[in-house]
mmCIF file of C-alpha atoms and ligand atoms in Angstrom:
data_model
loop_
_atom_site.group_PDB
_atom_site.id
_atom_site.type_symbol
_atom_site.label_atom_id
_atom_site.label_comp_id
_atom_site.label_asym_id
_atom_site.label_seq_id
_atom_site.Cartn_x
_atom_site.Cartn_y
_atom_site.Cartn_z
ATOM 1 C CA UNK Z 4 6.553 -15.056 18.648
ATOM 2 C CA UNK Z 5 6.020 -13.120 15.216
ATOM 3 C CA UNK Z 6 8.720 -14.077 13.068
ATOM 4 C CA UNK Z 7 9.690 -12.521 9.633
ATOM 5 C CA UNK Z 8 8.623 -13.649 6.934
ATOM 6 C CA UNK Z 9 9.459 -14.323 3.209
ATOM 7 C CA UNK Z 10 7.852 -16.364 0.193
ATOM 8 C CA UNK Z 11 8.575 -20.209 -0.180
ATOM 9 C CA UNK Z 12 9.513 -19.915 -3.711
ATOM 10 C CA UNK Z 13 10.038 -17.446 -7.265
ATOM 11 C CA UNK Z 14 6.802 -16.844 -8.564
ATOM 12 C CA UNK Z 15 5.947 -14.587 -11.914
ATOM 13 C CA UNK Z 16 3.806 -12.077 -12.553
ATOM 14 C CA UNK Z 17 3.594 -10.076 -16.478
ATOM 15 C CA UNK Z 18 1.130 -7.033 -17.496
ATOM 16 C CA UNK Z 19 1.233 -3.782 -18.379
ATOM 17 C CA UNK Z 20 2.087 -0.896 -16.679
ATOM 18 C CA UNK Z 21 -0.443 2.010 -15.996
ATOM 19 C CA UNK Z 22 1.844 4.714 -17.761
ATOM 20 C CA UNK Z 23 3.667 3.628 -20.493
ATOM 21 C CA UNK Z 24 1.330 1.012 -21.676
ATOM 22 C CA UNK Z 25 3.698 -1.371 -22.021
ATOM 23 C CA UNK Z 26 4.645 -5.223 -20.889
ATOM 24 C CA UNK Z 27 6.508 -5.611 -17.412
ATOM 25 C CA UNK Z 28 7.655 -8.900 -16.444
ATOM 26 C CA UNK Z 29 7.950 -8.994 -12.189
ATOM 27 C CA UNK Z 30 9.400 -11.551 -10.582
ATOM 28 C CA UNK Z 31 9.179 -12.285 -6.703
ATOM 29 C CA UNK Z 32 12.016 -13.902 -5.494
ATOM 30 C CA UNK Z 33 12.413 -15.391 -1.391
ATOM 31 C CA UNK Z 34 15.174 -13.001 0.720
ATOM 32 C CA UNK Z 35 17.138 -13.665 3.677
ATOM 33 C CA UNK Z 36 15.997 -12.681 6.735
ATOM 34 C CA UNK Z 37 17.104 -8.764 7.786
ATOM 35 C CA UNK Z 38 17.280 -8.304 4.132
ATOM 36 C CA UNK Z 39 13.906 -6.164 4.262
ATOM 37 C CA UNK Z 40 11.956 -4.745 0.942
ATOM 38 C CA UNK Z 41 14.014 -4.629 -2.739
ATOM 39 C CA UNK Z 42 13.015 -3.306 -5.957
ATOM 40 C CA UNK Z 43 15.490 -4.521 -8.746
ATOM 41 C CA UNK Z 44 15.522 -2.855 -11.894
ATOM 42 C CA UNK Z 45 17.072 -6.110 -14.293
ATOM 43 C CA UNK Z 46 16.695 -4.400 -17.369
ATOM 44 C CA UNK Z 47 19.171 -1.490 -16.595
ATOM 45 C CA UNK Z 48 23.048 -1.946 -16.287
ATOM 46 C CA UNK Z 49 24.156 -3.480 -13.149
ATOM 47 C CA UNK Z 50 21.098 -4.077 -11.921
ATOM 48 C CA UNK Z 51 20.613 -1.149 -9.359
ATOM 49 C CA UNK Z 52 18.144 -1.904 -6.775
ATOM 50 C CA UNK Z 53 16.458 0.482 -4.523
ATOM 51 C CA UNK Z 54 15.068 0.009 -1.114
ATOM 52 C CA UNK Z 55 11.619 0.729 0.384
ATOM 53 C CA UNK Z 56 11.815 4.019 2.413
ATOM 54 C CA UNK Z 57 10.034 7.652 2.597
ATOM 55 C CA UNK Z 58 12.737 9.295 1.771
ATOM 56 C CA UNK Z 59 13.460 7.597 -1.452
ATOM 57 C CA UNK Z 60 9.423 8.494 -2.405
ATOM 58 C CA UNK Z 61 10.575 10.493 -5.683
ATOM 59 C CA UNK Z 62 6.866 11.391 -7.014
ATOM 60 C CA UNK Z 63 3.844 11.100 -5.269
ATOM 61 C CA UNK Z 64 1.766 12.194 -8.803
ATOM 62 C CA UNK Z 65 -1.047 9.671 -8.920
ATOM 63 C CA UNK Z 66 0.839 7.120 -7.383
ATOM 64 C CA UNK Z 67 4.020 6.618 -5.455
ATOM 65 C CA UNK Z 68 7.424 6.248 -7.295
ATOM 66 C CA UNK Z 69 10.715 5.374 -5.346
ATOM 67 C CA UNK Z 70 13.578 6.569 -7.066
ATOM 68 C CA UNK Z 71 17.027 8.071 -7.596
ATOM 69 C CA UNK Z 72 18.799 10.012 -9.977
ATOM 70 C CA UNK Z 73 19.818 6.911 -12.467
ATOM 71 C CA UNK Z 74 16.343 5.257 -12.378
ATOM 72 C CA UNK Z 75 12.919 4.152 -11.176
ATOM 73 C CA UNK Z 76 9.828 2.679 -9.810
ATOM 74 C CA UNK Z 77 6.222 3.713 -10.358
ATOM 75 C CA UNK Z 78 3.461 2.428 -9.128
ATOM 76 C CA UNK Z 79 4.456 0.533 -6.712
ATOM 77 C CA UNK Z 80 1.541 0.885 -3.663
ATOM 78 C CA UNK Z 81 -0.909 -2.159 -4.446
ATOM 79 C CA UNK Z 82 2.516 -4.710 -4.724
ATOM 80 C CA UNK Z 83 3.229 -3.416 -1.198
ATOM 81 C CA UNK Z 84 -0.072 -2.850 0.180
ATOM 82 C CA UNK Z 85 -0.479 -7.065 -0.602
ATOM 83 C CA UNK Z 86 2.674 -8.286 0.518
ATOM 84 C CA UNK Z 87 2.325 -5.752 3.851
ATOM 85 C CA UNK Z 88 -0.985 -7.570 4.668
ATOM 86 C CA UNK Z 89 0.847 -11.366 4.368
ATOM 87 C CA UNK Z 90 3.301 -10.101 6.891
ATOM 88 C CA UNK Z 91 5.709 -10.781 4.398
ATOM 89 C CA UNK Z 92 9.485 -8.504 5.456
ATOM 90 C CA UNK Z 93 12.089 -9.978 3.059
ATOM 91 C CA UNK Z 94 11.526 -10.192 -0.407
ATOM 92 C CA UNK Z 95 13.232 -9.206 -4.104
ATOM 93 C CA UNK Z 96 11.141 -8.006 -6.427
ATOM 94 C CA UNK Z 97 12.711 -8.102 -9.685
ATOM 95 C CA UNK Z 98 11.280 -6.217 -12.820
ATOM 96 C CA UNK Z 99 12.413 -5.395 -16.746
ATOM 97 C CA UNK Z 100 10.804 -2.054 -16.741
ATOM 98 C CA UNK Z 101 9.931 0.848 -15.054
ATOM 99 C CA UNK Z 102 6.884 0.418 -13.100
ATOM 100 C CA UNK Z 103 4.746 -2.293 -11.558
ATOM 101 C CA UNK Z 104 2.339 -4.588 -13.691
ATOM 102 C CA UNK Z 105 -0.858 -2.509 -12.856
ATOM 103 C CA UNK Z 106 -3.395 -5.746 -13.511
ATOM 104 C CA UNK Z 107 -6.889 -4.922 -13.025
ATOM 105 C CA UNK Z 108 -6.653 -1.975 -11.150
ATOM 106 C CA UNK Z 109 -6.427 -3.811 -7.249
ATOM 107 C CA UNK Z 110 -4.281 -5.919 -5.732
ATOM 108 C CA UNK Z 111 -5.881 -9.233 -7.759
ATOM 109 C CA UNK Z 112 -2.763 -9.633 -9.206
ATOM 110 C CA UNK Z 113 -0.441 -9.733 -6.085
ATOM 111 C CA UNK Z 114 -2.816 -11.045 -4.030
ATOM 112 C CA UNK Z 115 -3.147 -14.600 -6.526
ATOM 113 C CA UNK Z 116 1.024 -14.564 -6.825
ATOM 114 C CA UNK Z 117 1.646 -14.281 -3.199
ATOM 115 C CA UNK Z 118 -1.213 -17.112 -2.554
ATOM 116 C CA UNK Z 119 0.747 -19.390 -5.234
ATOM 117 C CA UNK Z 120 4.255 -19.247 -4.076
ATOM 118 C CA UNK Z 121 3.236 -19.636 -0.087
ATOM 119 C CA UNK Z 122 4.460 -17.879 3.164
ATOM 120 C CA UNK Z 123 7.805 -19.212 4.578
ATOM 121 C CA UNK Z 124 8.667 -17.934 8.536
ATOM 122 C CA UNK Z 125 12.449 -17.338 9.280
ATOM 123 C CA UNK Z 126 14.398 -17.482 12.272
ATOM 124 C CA UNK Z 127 14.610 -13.864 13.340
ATOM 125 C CA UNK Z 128 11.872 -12.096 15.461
ATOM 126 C CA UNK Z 129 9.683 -9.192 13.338
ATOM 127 C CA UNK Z 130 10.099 -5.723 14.460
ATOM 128 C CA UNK Z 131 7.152 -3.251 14.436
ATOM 129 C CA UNK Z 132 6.991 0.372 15.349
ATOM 130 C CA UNK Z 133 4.400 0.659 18.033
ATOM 131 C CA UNK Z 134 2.784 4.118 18.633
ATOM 132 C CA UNK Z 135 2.557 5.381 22.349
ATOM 133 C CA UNK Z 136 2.174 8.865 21.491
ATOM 134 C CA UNK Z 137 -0.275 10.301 18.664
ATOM 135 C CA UNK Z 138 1.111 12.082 15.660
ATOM 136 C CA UNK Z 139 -0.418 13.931 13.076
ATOM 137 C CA UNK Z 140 0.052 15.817 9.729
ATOM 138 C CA UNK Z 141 -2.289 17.853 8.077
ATOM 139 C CA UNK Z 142 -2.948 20.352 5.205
ATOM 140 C CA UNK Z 143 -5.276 22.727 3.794
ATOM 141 C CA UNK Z 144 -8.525 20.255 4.665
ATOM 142 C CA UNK Z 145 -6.709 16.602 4.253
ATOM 143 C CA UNK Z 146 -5.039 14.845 7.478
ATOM 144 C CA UNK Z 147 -3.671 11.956 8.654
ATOM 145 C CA UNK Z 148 -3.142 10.978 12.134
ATOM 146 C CA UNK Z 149 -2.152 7.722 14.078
ATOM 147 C CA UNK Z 150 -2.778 7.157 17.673
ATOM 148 C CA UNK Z 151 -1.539 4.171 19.841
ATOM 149 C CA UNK Z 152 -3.823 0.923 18.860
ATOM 150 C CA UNK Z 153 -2.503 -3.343 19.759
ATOM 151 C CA UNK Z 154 -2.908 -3.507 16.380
ATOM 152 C CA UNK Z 155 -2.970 -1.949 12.998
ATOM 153 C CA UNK Z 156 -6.744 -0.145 12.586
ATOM 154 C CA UNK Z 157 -7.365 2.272 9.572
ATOM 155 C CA UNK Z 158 -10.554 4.754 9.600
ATOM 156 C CA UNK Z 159 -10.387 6.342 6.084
ATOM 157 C CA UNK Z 160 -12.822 9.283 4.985
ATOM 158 C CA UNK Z 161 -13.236 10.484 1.658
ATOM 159 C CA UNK Z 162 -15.542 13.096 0.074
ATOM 160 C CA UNK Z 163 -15.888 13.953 -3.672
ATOM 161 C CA UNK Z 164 -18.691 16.136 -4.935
ATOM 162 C CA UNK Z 165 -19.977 13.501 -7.151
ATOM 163 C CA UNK Z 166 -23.376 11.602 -7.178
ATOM 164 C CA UNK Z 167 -21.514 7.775 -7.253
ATOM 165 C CA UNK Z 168 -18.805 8.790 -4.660
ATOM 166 C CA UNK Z 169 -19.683 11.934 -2.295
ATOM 167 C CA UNK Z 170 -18.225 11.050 1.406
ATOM 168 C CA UNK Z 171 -17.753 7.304 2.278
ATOM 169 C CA UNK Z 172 -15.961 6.131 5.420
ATOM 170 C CA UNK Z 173 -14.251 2.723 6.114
ATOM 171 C CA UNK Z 174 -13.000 1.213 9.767
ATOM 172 C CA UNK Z 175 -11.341 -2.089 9.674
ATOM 173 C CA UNK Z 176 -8.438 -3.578 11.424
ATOM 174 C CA UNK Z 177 -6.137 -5.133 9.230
ATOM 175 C CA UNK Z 178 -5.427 -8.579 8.861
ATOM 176 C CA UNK Z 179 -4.435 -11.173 6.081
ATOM 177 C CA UNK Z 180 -8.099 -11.942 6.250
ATOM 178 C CA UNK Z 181 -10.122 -8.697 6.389
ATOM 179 C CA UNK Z 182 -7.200 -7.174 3.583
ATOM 180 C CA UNK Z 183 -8.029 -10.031 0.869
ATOM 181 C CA UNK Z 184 -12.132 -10.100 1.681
ATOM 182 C CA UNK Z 185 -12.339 -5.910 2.505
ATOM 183 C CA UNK Z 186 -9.646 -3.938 0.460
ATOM 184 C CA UNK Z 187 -7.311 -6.322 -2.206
ATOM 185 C CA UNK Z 188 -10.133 -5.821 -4.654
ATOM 186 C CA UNK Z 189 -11.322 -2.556 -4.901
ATOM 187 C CA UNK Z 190 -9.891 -0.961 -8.155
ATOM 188 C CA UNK Z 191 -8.352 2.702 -8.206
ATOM 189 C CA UNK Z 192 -10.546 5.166 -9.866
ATOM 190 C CA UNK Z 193 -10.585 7.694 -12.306
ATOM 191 C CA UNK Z 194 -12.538 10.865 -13.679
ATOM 192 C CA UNK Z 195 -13.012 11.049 -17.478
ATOM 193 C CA UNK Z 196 -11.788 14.658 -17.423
ATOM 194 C CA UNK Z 197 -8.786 14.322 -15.675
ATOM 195 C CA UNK Z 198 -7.812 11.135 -17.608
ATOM 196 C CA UNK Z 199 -7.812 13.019 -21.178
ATOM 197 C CA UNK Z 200 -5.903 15.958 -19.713
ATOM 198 C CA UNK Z 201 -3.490 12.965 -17.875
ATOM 199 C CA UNK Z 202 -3.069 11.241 -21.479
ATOM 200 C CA UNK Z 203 -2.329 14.590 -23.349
ATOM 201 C CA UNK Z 204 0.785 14.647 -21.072
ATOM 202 C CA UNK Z 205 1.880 11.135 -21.994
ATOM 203 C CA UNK Z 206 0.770 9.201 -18.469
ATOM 204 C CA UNK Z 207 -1.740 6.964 -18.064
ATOM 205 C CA UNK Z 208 -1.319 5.132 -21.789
ATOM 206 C CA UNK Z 209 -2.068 1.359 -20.263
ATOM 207 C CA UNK Z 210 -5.268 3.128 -18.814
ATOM 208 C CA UNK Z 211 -8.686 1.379 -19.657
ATOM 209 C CA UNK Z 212 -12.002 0.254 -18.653
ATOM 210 C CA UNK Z 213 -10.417 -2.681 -17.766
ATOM 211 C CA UNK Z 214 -7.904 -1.719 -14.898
ATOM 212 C CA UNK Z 215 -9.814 1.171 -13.559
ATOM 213 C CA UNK Z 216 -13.253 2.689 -12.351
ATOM 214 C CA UNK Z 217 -13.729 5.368 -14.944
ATOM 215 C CA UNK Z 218 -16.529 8.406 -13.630
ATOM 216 C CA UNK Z 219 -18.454 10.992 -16.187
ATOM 217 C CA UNK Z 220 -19.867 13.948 -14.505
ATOM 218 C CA UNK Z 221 -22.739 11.524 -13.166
ATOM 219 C CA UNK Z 222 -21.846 7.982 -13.589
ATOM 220 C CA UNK Z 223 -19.943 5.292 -13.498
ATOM 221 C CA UNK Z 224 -18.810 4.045 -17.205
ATOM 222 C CA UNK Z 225 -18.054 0.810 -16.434
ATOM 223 C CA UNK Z 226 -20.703 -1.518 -17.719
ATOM 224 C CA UNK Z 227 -19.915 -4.037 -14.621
ATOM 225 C CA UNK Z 228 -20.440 -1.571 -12.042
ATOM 226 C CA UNK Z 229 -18.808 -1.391 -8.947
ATOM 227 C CA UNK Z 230 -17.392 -4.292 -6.874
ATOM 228 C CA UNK Z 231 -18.167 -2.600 -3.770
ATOM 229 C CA UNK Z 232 -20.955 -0.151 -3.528
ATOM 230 C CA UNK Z 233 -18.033 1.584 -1.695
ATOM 231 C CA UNK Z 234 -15.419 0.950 -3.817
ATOM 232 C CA UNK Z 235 -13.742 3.954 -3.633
ATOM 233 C CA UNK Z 236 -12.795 4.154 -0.298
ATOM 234 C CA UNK Z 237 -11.996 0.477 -0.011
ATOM 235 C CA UNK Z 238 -9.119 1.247 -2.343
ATOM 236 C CA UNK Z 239 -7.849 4.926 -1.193
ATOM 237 C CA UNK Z 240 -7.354 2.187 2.207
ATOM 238 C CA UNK Z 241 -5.540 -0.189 -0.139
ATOM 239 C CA UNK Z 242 -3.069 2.786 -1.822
ATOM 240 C CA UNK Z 243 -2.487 3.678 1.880
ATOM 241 C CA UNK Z 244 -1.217 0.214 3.369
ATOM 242 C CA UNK Z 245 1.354 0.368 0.499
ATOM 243 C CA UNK Z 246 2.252 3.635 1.006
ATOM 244 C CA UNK Z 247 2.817 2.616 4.730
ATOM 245 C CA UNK Z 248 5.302 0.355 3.724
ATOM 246 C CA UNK Z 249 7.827 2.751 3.196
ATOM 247 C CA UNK Z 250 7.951 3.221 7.375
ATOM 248 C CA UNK Z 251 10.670 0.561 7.188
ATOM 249 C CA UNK Z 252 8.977 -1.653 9.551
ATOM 250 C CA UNK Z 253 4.915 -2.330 10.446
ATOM 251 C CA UNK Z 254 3.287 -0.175 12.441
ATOM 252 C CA UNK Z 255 1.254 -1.090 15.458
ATOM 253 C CA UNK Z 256 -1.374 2.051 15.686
ATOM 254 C CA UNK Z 257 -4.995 3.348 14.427
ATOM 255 C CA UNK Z 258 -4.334 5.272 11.790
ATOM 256 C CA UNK Z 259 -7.106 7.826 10.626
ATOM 257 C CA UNK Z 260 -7.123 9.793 7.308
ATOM 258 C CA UNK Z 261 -9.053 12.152 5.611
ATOM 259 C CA UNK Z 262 -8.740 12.868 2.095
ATOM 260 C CA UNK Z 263 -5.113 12.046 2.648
ATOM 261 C CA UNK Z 264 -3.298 10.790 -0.852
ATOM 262 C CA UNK Z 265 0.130 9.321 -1.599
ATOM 263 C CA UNK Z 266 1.858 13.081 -1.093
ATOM 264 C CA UNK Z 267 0.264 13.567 2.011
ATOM 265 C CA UNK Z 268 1.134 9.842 3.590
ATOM 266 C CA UNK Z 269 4.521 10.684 2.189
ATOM 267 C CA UNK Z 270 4.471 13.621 4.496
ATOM 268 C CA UNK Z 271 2.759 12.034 7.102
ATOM 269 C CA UNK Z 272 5.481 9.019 6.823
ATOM 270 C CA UNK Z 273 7.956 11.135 7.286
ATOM 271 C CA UNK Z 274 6.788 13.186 10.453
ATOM 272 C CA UNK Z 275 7.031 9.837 12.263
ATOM 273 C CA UNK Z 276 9.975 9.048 11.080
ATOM 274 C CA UNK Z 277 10.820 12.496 12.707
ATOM 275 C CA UNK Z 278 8.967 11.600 15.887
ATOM 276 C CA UNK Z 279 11.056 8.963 17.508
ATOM 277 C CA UNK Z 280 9.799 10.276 21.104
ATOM 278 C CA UNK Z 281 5.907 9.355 19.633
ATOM 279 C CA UNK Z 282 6.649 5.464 18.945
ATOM 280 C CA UNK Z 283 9.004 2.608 20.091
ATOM 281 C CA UNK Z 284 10.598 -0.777 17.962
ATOM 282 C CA UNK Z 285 8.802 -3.959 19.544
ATOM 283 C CA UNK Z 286 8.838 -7.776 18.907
ATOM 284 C CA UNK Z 287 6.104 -9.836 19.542
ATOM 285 C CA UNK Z 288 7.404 -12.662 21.230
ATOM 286 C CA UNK Z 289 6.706 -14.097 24.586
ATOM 287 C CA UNK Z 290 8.457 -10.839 26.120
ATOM 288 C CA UNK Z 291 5.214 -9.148 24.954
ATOM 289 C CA UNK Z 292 5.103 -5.481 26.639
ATOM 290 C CA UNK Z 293 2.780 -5.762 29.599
ATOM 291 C CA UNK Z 294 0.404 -3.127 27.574
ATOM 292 C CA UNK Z 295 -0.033 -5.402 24.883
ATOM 293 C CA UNK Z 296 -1.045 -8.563 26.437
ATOM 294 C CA UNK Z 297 -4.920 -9.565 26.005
ATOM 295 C CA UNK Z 298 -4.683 -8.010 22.462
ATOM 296 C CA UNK Z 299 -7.304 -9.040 20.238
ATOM 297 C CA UNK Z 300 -6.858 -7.765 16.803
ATOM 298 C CA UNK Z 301 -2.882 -9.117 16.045
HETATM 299 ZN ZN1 ZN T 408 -4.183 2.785 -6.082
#
């Protein structure tokens, strides 16, 4: 039986956000089970918290922001990418500012909070939405497709016309395991030119050498290199897993992209949402469905 999941206790997590440059404090507090996914703004009167769902996606511009009319949260992909891959389906997430602690760039920073405050399993029995039925949304030359899979598989394919990048693909199926050795790592990446046009419009002011893969025309400024020779793709895998998150509940499919970013999984997202006939809501328990017994990759 797959149970939900929370953490065992508060653990704390401080750094600056990618934006504005400034301190965020984040705290990650254990949830009942059923409660599901919470940002909570504690800075901001009240305390309005917001859920984690597509439709709530407010701005998909260089990285995913759930919001409403009163307030915000940006950044928020690697946070859920990490706590997606420790199965983890009630938690709080409490924060004095208005977007995530952006660390180094990956999911380092999640990753090393979720490993300190420990995995607890509740009572209740974990819901995932398992595909029987492909679905797919495309634009212009970018898709994303899923297609049914006893497990969760991502093939990712991205091509850039640049001499460190140019087309890299990726096939893993995810696990606790393969996310922290394969994807929690890799940092997001950035072109030189589009950074100084980005900063001229007041966003990416925490931005820096040290939480990002910075390209020139031909190379890769960094003076440590890369941590993957395919470090790009690795994390375009790890913004998608967070971006996934906003389903509701996991999904059980292979799920294939090509130069898809946060707008298009936002779109994507939402066509299954709009697809109930494509996928069903399972628990893994010992009423497994007779098409997912002998599965090798939960
Ligand atoms: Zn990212």
């Amino acid at each position: 039986m797959f149970l939900q999941r929370t953490i065992r206790k508060k653990v704390e997590v401080k750094g600056i956000g990618l934006h504005t440059g400034q301190l965020v404090k984040l705290t990650f507090c254990p949830a009942p089970e059923g409660t599901g996914i919470y940002f909570v703004r504690r800075d901001l009167p009240g305390e309005p918290a917001i859920s984690v769902q597509a439709d709530l996606v407010q701005s998909t511009t260089g990285a995913t922001t759930l919001g409403g009319s009163a307030f915000s949260v940006s950044v928020v992909e690697h946070c859920l990418s990490t706590l997606a891959a420790f199965r983890i389906d009630n938690l709080f997430i409490e924060l004095n500012g208005p977007e995530i602690p952006f660390g180094d760039g990956s999911a380092k920073l999640f990753l090393d909070a979720f490993l300190e405050a420990g995995v607890a399993e509740q009572e209740q029995p974990r819901k995932y939405a398992y595909i029987s039925q492909p679905i797919y949304y495309g634009t212009e030359d970018k898709h994303v497709y899923v297609t049914p899979y006893n497990g969760l598989r991502v093939t990712y394919t991205i091509e850039f016309p640049h001499p460190k990048i140019q087309r890299q693909t990726i096939d893993l199926d995810i696990n606790e395991h393969s996310f922290c050795r394969e994807v929690a790592l890799a940092r997001t990446f950035g072109f030189m030119r589009d950074i100084e046009a980005m900063k001229a419009q007041g966003l990416v002011c925490g931005g820096s050498l040290d939480n990002a893969v910075v390209l020139d025309n031909s190379e890769v400024l960094n003076p440590e290199g890369l941590r993957y020779p395919d470090e790009f793709v690795r994390h375009k895998v790890l913004d998608a897993l967070g971006d996934l998150v906003t389903l509701g509940v996991p999904l059980m499919g292979h799920l294939v992209l090509y130069k898809a970013g946060h707008n298009l999984m936002n779109r994507f997202i939402r066509t299954v949402l709009d697809s109930p006939k494509c996928y069903r809501h399972i628990e893994l328990g010992a009423d497994l469905p007779e098409d997912l017994c002998g599965n090798r990759h939960l």
